[in-house]
Tab-separated table of C-alpha atoms in Angstrom:
chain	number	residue	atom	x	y	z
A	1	UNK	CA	-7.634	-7.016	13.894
A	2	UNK	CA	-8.545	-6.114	10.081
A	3	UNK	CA	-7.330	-8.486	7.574
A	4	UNK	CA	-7.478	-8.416	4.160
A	5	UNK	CA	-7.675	-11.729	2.173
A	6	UNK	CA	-6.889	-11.770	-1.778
A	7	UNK	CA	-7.026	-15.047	-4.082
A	8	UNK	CA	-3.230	-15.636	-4.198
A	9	UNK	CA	-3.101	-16.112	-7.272
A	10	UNK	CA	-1.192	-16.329	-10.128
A	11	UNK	CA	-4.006	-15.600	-12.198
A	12	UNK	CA	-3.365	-16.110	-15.837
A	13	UNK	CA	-5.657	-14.736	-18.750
A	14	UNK	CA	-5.179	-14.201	-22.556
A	15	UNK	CA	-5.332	-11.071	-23.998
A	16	UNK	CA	-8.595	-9.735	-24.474
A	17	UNK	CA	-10.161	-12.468	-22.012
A	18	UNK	CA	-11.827	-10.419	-18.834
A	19	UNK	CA	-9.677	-11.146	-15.174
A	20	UNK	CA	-11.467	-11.173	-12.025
A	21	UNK	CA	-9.514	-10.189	-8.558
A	22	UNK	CA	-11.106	-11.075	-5.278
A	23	UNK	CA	-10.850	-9.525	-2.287
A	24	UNK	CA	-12.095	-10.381	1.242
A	25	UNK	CA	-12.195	-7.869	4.420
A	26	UNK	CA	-13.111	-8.520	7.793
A	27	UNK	CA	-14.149	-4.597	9.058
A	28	UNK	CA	-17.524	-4.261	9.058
A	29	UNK	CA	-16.792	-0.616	10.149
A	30	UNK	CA	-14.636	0.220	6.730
A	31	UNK	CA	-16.209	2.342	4.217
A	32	UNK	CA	-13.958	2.530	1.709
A	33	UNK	CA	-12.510	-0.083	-0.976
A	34	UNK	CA	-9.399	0.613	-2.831
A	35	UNK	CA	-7.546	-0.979	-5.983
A	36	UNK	CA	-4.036	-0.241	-6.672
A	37	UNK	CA	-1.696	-1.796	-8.719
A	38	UNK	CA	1.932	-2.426	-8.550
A	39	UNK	CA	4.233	-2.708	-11.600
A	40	UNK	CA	7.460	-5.048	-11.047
A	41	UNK	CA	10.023	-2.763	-9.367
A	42	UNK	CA	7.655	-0.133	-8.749
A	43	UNK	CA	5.298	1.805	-6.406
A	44	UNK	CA	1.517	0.918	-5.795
A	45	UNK	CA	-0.470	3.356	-8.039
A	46	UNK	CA	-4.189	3.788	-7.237
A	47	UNK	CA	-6.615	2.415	-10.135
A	48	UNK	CA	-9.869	3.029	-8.103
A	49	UNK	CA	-12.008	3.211	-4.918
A	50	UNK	CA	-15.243	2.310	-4.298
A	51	UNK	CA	-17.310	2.978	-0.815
A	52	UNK	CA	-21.197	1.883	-2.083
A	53	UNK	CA	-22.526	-1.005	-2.880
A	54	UNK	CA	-22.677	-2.239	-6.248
A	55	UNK	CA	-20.672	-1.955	-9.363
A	56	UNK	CA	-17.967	1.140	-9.958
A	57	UNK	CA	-17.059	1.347	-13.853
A	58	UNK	CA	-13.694	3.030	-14.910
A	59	UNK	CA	-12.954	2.616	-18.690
A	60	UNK	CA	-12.055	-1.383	-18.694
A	61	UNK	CA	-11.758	-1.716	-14.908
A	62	UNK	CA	-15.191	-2.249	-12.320
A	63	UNK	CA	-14.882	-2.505	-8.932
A	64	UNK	CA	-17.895	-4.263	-6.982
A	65	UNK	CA	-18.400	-4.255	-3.621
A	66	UNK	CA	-21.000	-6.541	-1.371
A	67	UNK	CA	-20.722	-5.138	1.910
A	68	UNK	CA	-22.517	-7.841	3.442
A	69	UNK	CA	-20.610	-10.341	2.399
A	70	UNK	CA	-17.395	-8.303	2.958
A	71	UNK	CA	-16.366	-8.924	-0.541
A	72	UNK	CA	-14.631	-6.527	-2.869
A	73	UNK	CA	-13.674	-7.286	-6.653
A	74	UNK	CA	-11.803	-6.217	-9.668
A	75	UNK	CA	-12.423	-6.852	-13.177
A	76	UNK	CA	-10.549	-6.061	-15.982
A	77	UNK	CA	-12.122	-6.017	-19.199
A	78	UNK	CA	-10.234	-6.450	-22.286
A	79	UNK	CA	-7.443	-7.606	-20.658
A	80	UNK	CA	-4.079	-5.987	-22.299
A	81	UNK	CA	-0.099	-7.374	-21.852
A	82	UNK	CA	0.252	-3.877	-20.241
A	83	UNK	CA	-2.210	-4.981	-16.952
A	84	UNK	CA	0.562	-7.736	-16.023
A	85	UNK	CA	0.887	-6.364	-12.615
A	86	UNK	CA	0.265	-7.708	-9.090
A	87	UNK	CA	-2.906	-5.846	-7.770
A	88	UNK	CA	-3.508	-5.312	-4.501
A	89	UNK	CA	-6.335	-4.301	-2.523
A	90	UNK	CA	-6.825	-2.060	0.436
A	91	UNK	CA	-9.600	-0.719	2.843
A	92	UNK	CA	-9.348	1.423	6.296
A	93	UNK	CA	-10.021	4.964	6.763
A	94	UNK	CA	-7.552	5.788	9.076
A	95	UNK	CA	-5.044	3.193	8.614
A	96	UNK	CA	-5.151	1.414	5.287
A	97	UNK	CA	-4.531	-2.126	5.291
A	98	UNK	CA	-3.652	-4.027	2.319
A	99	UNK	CA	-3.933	-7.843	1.266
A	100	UNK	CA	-0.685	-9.839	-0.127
A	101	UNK	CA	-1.927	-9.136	-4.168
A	102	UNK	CA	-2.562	-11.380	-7.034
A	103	UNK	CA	-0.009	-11.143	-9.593
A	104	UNK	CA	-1.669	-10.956	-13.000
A	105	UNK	CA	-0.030	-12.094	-16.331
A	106	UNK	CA	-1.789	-11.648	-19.804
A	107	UNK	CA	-0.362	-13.661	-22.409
A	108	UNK	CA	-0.322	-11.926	-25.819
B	1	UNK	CA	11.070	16.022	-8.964
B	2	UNK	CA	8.688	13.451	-7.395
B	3	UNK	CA	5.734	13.908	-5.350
B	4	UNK	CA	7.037	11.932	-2.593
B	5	UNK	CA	10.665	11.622	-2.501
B	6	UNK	CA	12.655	8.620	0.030
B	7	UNK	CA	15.634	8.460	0.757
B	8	UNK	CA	18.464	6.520	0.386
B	9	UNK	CA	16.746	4.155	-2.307
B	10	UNK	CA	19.048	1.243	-1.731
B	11	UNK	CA	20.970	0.735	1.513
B	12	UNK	CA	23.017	-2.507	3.301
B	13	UNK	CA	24.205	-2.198	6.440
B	14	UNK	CA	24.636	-4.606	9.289
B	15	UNK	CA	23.093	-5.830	12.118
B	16	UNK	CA	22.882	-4.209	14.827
B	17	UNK	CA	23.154	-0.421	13.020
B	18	UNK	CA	20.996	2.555	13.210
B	19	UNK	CA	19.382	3.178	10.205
B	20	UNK	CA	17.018	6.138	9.121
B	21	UNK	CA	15.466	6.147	5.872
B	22	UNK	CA	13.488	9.531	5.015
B	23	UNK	CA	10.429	10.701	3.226
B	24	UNK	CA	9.916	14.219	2.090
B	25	UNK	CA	6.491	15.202	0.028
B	26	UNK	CA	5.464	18.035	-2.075
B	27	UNK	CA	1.371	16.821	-2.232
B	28	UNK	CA	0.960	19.504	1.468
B	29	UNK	CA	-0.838	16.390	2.468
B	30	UNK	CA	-1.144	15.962	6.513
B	31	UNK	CA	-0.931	12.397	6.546
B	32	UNK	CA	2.316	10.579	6.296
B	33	UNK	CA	2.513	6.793	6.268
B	34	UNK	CA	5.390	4.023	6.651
B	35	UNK	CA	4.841	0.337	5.018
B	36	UNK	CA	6.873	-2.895	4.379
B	37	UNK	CA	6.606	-5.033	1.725
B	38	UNK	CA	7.820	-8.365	1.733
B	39	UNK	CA	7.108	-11.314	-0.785
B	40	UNK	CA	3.826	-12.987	-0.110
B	41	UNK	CA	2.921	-10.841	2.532
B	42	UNK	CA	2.178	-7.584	1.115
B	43	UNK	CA	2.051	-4.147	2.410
B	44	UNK	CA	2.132	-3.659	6.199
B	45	UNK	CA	1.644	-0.667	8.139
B	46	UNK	CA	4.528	0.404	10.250
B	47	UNK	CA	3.869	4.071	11.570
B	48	UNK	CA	1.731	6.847	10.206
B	49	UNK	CA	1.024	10.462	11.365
B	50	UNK	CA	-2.153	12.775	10.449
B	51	UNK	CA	-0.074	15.731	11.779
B	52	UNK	CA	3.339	17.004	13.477
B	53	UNK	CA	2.179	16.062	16.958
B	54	UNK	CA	0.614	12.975	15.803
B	55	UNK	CA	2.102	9.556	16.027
B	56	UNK	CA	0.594	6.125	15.520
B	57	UNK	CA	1.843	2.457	15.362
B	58	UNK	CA	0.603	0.475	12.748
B	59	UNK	CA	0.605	-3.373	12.946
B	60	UNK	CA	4.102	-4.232	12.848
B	61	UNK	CA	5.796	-1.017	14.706
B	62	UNK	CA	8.026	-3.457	17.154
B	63	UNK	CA	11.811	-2.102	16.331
B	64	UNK	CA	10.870	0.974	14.505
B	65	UNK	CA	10.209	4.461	15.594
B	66	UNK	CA	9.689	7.462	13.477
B	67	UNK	CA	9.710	11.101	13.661
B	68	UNK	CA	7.609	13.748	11.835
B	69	UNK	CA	10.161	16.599	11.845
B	70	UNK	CA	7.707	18.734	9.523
B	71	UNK	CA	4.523	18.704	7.892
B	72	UNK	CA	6.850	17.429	4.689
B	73	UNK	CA	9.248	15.237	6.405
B	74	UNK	CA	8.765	11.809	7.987
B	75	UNK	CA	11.283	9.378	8.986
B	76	UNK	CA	11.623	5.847	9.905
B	77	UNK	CA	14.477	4.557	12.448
B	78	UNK	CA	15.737	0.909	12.992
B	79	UNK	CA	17.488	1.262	16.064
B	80	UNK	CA	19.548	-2.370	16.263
B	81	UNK	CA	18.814	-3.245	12.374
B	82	UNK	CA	18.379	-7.169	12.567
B	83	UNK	CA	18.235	-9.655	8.865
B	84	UNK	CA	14.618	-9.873	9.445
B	85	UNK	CA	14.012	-6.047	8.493
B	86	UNK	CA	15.511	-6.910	5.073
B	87	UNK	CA	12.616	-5.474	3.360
B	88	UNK	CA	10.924	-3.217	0.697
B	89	UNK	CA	10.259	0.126	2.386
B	90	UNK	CA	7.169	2.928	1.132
B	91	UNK	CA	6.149	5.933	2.396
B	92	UNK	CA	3.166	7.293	1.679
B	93	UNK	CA	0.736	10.374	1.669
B	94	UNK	CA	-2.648	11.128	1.799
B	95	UNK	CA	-4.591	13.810	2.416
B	96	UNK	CA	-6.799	14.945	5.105
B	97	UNK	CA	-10.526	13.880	4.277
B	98	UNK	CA	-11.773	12.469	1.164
B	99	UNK	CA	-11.266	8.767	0.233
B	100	UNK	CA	-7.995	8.600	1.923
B	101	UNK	CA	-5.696	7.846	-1.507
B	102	UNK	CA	-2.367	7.088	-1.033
B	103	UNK	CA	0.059	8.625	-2.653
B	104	UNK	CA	3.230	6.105	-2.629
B	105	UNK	CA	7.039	7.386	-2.798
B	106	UNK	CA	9.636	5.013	-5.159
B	107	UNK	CA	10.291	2.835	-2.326
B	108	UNK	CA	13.599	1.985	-0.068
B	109	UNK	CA	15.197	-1.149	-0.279
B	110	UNK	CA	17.017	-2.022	2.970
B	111	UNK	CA	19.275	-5.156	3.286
B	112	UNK	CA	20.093	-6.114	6.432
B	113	UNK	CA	23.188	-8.704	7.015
């Protein structure tokens, strides 16, 4: 059964401050990592994969993945107002599975 | 007109009725996808399909079905809606290969009393 485990948050961080989103699996076999983000009232968009180990930089956001330790995180540099979202994270290849989320707030 | 368009966006109807909400996409992506979302608990994966003669259940398929009419079109059926499949409802897309991205439609919000 592949489960996907996410602090439950709510996370809380000033503006500017840097949040960090954790993210446990338990497929060894999955190869890819996925962020997405849902807005109140809206759809889950996509902010970024990652399938190596390591660090994956996108403009404020890095994904990091430990494979080993089946861990996968998020952090979001700079935090703005405009990343208050719940985030959710995802892995499969076939059939993506996705963790409950962390809602985020950042307080101006 | 969106990507990946679902249909009817808000619905209530009563227990015990047939329900069918559809998803149509414009992305010509092969693989179709049906989730719930309910507080707390997140996405879950109903049904998906990687073609028109393929058909999968996800983790939570009891008192579903679904139909992949065309490469476009998938649809999800509650056969004897109960209150407990009072949920958030997204279809999604992806395409064959790659990272498997999902594109998600606007969502369906069924009420079931």
């Amino acid at each position: 059964q592949k489960e996907v485990e996410q602090n439950s948050g709510p996370l809380s961080v000033p503006e500017g401050a840097i949040a960090s989103l954790n993210c446990t699996y338990s497929d060894r076999g999955s190869q890819s990592f996925f962020w997405y983000r849902q807005y109140s009232g809206k759809s889950p968009e996509l902010i970024m994969f990652i399938y190596s180990n390591g660090d994956k930089e996108d403009g404020r956001f890095t994904a990091q993945l430990n494979k080993a330790s089946q861990y996968v995180s998020l952090l979001i540099r700079d935090s703005q107002p405009s990343d208050s979202a719940t985030y959710l994270c995802a892995f499969g290849r076939n059939d993506m599975r996705f963790g409950a989320g962390t809602r985020l707030t950042v307080k101006p | 007109d969106a990507d990946v368009t679902q249909t009817p966006r808000n619905r209530i109807t009563k227990t015990g009725k047939r329900i069918m909400l559809e998803c149509s996409q414009t992305k010509g992506h092969d693989r179709m996808y049906w989730y719930r979302q309910d507080p707390g608990l997140g996405l879950r994966l109903i049904y998906y399909s990687f073609d028109v003669k393929d058909i999968n259940k996800g983790e939570i398929s009891d008192g579903y079905s679904v139909s992949r009419q065309a490469q476009a079109k998938f649809s999800l059926s509650l056969e004897s809606a109960i209150p407990n499949q009072t949920a958030l409802y997204f279809c999604a897309t992806s395409p064959e290969g790659g990272a498997n991205v999902l594109t998600f439609g606007a969502g369906s919000r069924l009420t079931v009393l």
